[in-house]
PDB file of C-alpha atoms and ligand atoms in Angstrom:
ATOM      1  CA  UNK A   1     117.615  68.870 115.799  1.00  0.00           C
ATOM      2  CA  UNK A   2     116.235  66.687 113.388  1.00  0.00           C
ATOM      3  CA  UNK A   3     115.621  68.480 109.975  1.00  0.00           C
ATOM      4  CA  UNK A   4     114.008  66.222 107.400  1.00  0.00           C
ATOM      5  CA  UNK A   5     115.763  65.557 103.873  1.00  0.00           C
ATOM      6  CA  UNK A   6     113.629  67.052 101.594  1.00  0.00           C
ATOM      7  CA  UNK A   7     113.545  70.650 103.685  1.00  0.00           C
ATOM      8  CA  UNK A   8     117.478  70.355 103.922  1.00  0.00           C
ATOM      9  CA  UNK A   9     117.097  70.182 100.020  1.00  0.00           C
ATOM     10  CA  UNK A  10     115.218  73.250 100.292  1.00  0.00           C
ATOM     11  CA  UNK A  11     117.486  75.301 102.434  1.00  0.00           C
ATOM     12  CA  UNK A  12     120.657  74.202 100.406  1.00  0.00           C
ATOM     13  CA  UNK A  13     118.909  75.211  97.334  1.00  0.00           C
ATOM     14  CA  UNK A  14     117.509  78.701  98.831  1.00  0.00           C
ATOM     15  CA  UNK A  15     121.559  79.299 100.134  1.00  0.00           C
ATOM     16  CA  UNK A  16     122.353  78.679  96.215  1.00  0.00           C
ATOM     17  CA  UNK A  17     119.627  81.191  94.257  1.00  0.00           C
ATOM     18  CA  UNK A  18     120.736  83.606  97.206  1.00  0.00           C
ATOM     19  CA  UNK A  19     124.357  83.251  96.460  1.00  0.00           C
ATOM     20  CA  UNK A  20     123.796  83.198  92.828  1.00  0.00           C
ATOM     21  CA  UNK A  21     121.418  86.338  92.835  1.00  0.00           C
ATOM     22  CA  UNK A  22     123.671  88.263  95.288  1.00  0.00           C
ATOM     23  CA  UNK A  23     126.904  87.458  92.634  1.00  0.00           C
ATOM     24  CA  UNK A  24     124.927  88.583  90.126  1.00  0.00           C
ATOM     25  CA  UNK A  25     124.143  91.695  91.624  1.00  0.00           C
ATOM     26  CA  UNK A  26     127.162  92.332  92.605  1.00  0.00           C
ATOM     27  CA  UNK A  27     129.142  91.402  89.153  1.00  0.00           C
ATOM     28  CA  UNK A  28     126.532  93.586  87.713  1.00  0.00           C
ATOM     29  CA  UNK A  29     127.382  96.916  89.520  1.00  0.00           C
ATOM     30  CA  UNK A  30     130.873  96.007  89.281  1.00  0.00           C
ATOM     31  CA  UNK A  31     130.773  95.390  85.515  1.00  0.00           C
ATOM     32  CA  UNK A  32     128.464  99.043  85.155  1.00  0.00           C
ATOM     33  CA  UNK A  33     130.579 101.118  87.302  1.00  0.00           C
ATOM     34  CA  UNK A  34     127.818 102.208  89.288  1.00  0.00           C
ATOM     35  CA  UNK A  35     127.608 102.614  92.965  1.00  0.00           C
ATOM     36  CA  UNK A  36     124.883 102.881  95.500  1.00  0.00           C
ATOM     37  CA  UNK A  37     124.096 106.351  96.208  1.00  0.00           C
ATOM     38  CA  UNK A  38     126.725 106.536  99.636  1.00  0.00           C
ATOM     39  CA  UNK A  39     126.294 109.171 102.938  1.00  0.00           C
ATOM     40  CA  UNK A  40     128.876 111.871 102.572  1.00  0.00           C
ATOM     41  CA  UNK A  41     128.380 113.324 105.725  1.00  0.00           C
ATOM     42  CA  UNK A  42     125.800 114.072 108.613  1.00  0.00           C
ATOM     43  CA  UNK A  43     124.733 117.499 110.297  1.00  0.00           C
ATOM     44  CA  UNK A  44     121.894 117.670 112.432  1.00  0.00           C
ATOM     45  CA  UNK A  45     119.002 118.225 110.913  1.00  0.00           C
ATOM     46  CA  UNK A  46     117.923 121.474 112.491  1.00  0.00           C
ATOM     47  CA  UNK A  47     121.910 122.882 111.708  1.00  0.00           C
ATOM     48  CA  UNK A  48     121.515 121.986 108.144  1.00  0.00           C
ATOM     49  CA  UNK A  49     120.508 125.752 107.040  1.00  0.00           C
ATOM     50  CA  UNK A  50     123.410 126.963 108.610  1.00  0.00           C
ATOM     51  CA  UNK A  51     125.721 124.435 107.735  1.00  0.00           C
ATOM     52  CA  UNK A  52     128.315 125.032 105.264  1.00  0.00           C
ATOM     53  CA  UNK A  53     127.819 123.937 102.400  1.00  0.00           C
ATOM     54  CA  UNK A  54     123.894 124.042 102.974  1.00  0.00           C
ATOM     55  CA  UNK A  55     124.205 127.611 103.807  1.00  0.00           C
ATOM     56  CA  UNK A  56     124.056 128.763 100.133  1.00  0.00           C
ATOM     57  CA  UNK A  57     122.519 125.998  98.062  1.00  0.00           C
ATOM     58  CA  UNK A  58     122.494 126.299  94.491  1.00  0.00           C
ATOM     59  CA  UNK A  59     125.201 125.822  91.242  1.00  0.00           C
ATOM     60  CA  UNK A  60     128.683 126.373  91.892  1.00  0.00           C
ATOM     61  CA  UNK A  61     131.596 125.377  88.774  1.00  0.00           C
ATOM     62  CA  UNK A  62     134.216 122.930  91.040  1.00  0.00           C
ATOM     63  CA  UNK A  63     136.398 122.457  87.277  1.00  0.00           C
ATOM     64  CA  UNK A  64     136.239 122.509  83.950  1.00  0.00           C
ATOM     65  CA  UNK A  65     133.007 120.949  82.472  1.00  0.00           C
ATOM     66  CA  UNK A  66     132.646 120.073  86.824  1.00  0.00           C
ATOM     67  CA  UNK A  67     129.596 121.352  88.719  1.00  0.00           C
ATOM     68  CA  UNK A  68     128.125 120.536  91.835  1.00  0.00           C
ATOM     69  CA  UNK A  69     124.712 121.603  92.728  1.00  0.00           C
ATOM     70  CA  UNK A  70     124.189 121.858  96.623  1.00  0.00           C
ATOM     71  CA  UNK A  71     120.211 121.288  97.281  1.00  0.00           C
ATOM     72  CA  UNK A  72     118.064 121.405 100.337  1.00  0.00           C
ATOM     73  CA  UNK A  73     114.546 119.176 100.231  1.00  0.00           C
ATOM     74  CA  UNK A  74     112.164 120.379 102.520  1.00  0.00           C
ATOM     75  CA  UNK A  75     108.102 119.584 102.756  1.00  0.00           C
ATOM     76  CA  UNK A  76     107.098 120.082  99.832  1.00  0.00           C
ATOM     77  CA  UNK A  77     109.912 121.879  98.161  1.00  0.00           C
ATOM     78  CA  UNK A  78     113.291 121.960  96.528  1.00  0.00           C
ATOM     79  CA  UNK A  79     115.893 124.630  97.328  1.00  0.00           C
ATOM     80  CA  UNK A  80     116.993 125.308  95.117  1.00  0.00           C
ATOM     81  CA  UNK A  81     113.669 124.474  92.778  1.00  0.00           C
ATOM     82  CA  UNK A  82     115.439 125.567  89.562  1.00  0.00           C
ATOM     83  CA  UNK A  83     119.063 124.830  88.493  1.00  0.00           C
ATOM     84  CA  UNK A  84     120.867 125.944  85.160  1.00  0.00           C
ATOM     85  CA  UNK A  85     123.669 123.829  84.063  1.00  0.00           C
ATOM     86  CA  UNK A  86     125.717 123.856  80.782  1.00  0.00           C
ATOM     87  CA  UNK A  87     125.529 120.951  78.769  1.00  0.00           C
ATOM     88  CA  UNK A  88     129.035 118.653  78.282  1.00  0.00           C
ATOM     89  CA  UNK A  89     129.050 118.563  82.261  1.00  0.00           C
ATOM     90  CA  UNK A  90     129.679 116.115  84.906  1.00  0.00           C
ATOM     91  CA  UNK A  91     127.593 117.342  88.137  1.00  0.00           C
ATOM     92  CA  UNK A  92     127.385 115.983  91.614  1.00  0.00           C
ATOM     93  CA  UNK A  93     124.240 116.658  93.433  1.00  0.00           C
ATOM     94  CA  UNK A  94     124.959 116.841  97.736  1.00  0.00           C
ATOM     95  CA  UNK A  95     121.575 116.967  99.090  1.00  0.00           C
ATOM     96  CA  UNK A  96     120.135 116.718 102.343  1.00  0.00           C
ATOM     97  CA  UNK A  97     116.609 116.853 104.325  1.00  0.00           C
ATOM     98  CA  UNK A  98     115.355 119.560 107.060  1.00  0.00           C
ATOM     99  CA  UNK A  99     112.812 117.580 107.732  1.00  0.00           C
ATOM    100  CA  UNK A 100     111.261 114.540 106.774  1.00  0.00           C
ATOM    101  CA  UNK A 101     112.828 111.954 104.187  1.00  0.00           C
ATOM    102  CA  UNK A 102     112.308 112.729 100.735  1.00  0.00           C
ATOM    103  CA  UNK A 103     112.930 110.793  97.493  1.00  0.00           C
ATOM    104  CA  UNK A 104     115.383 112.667  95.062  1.00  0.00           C
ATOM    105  CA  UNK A 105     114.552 111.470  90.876  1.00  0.00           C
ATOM    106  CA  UNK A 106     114.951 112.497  87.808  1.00  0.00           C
ATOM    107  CA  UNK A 107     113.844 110.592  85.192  1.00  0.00           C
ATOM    108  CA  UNK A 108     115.740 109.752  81.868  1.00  0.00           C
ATOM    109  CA  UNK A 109     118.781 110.003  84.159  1.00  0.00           C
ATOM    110  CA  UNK A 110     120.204 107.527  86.520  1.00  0.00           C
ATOM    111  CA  UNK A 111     119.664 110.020  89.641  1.00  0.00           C
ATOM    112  CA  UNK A 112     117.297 107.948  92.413  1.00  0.00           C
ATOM    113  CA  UNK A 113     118.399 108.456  95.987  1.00  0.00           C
ATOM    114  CA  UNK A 114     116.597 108.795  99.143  1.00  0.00           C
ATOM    115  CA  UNK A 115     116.865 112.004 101.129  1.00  0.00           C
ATOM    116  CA  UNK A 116     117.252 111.559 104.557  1.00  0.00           C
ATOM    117  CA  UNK A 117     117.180 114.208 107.268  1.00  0.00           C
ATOM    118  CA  UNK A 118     120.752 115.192 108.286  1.00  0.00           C
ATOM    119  CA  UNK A 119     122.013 112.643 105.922  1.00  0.00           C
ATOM    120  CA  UNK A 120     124.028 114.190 103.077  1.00  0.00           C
ATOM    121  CA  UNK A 121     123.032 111.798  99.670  1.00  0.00           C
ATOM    122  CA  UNK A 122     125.724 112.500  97.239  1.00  0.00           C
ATOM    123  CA  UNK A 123     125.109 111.397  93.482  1.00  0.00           C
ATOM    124  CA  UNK A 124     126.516 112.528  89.969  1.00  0.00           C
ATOM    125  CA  UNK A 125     125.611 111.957  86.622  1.00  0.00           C
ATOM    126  CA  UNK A 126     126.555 113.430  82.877  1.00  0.00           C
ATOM    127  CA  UNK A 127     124.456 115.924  81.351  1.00  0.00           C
ATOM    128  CA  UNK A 128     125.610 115.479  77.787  1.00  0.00           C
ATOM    129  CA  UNK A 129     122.957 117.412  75.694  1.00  0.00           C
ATOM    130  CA  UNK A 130     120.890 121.051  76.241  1.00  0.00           C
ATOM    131  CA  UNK A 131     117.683 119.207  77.127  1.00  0.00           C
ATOM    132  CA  UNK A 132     114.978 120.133  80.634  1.00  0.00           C
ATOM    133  CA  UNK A 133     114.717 117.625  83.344  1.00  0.00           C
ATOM    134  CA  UNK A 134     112.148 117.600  86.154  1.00  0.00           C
ATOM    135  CA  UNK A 135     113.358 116.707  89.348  1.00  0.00           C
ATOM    136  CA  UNK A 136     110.893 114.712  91.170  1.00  0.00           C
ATOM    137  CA  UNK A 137     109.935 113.410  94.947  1.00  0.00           C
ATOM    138  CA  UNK A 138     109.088 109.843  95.051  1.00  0.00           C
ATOM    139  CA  UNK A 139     108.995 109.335  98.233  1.00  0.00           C
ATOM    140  CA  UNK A 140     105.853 110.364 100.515  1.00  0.00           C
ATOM    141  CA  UNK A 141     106.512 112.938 102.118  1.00  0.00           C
ATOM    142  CA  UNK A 142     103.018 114.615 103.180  1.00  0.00           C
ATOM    143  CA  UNK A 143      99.943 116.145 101.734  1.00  0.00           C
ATOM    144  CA  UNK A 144     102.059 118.750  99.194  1.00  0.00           C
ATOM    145  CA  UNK A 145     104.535 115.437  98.156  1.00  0.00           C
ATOM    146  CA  UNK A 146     102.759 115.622  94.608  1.00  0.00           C
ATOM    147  CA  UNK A 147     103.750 119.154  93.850  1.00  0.00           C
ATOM    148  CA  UNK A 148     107.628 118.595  95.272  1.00  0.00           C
ATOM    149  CA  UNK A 149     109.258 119.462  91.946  1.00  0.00           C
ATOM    150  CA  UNK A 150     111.781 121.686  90.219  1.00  0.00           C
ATOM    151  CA  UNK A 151     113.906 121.972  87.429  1.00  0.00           C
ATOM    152  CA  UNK A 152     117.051 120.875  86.052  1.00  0.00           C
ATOM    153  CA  UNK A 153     117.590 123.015  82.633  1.00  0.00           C
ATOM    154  CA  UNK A 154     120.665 122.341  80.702  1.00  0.00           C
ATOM    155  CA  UNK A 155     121.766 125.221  78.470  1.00  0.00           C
ATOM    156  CA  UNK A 156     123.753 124.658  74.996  1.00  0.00           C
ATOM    157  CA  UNK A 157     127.610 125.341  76.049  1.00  0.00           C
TER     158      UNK A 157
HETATM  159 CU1  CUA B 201     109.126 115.211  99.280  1.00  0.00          CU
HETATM  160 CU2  CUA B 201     107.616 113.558  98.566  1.00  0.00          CU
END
């Protein structure tokens, strides 16, 4: 196959900026510590209410200062849609879908995962200060995906 020089050019310069940008990205997570929110786990979507942990969602204390809040999203709610945490605490979020995918953010927080049905999205983040978040869906999810809120109230320790 006869490629001509100057398009060669192009492709060996495209492999570069993608090597260069994919390093970069990489190095950069590395360097931060962070990780892509990861699956910890699938149940079928229609067992997820009956599915330990999903069978009581809400706060539970895993250590000292160590919470994990186990939440349900579900068109066009959060179960649950109001959480109470201290502040000084490190907190991992399992959440799943019952239905369609959702979009789990809270801003002024690094928290941004997708929801997906059966999917259990695990993230954690510090709360270090008595302060209200609002948990948000940004992902459509339907005619009530504008109202798909609760809230994340840290108490003074
Ligand atoms: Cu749930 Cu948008």
């Amino acid at each position: 196959m006869h490629v001509d020089k100057r398009e060669k050019r192009v492709m060996q310069i495209t492999v570069i900026v993608l090597g260069v940008a994919i390093g970069a990205l990489v190095l950069s997570m590395t360097a931060s510590h962070k990780s892509l929110p990861s699956p910890a786990g699938r149940i079928r979507p229609e067992d997820v209410r009956s599915t330990a942990p999903f069978d009581n969602p809400g706060v539970r204390q895993v250590g000292d200062n160590e919470y994990e809040v186990i939440m349900i999203a579900q068109a066009w709610e959060w179960v649950p849609n109001r959480v109470e945490i201290p502040a000084g605490s490190h907190v991992t979020f399992k959440i799943t879908s019952v239905d369609v995918i959702h979009g789990f953010r809270v801003p002024d927080t690094d928290l941004n995962a997708m929801v997906i049905p059966g999917q259990i999205t695990e993230v954690d983040v510090d709360f270090d200060e008595a302060r209200d978040f609002t948990l948000l869906c940004h992902e459509y999810c339907g005619i009530g995906h504008h109202r798909m809120g609760a809230d994340i109230v840290i108490v003074e320790n």
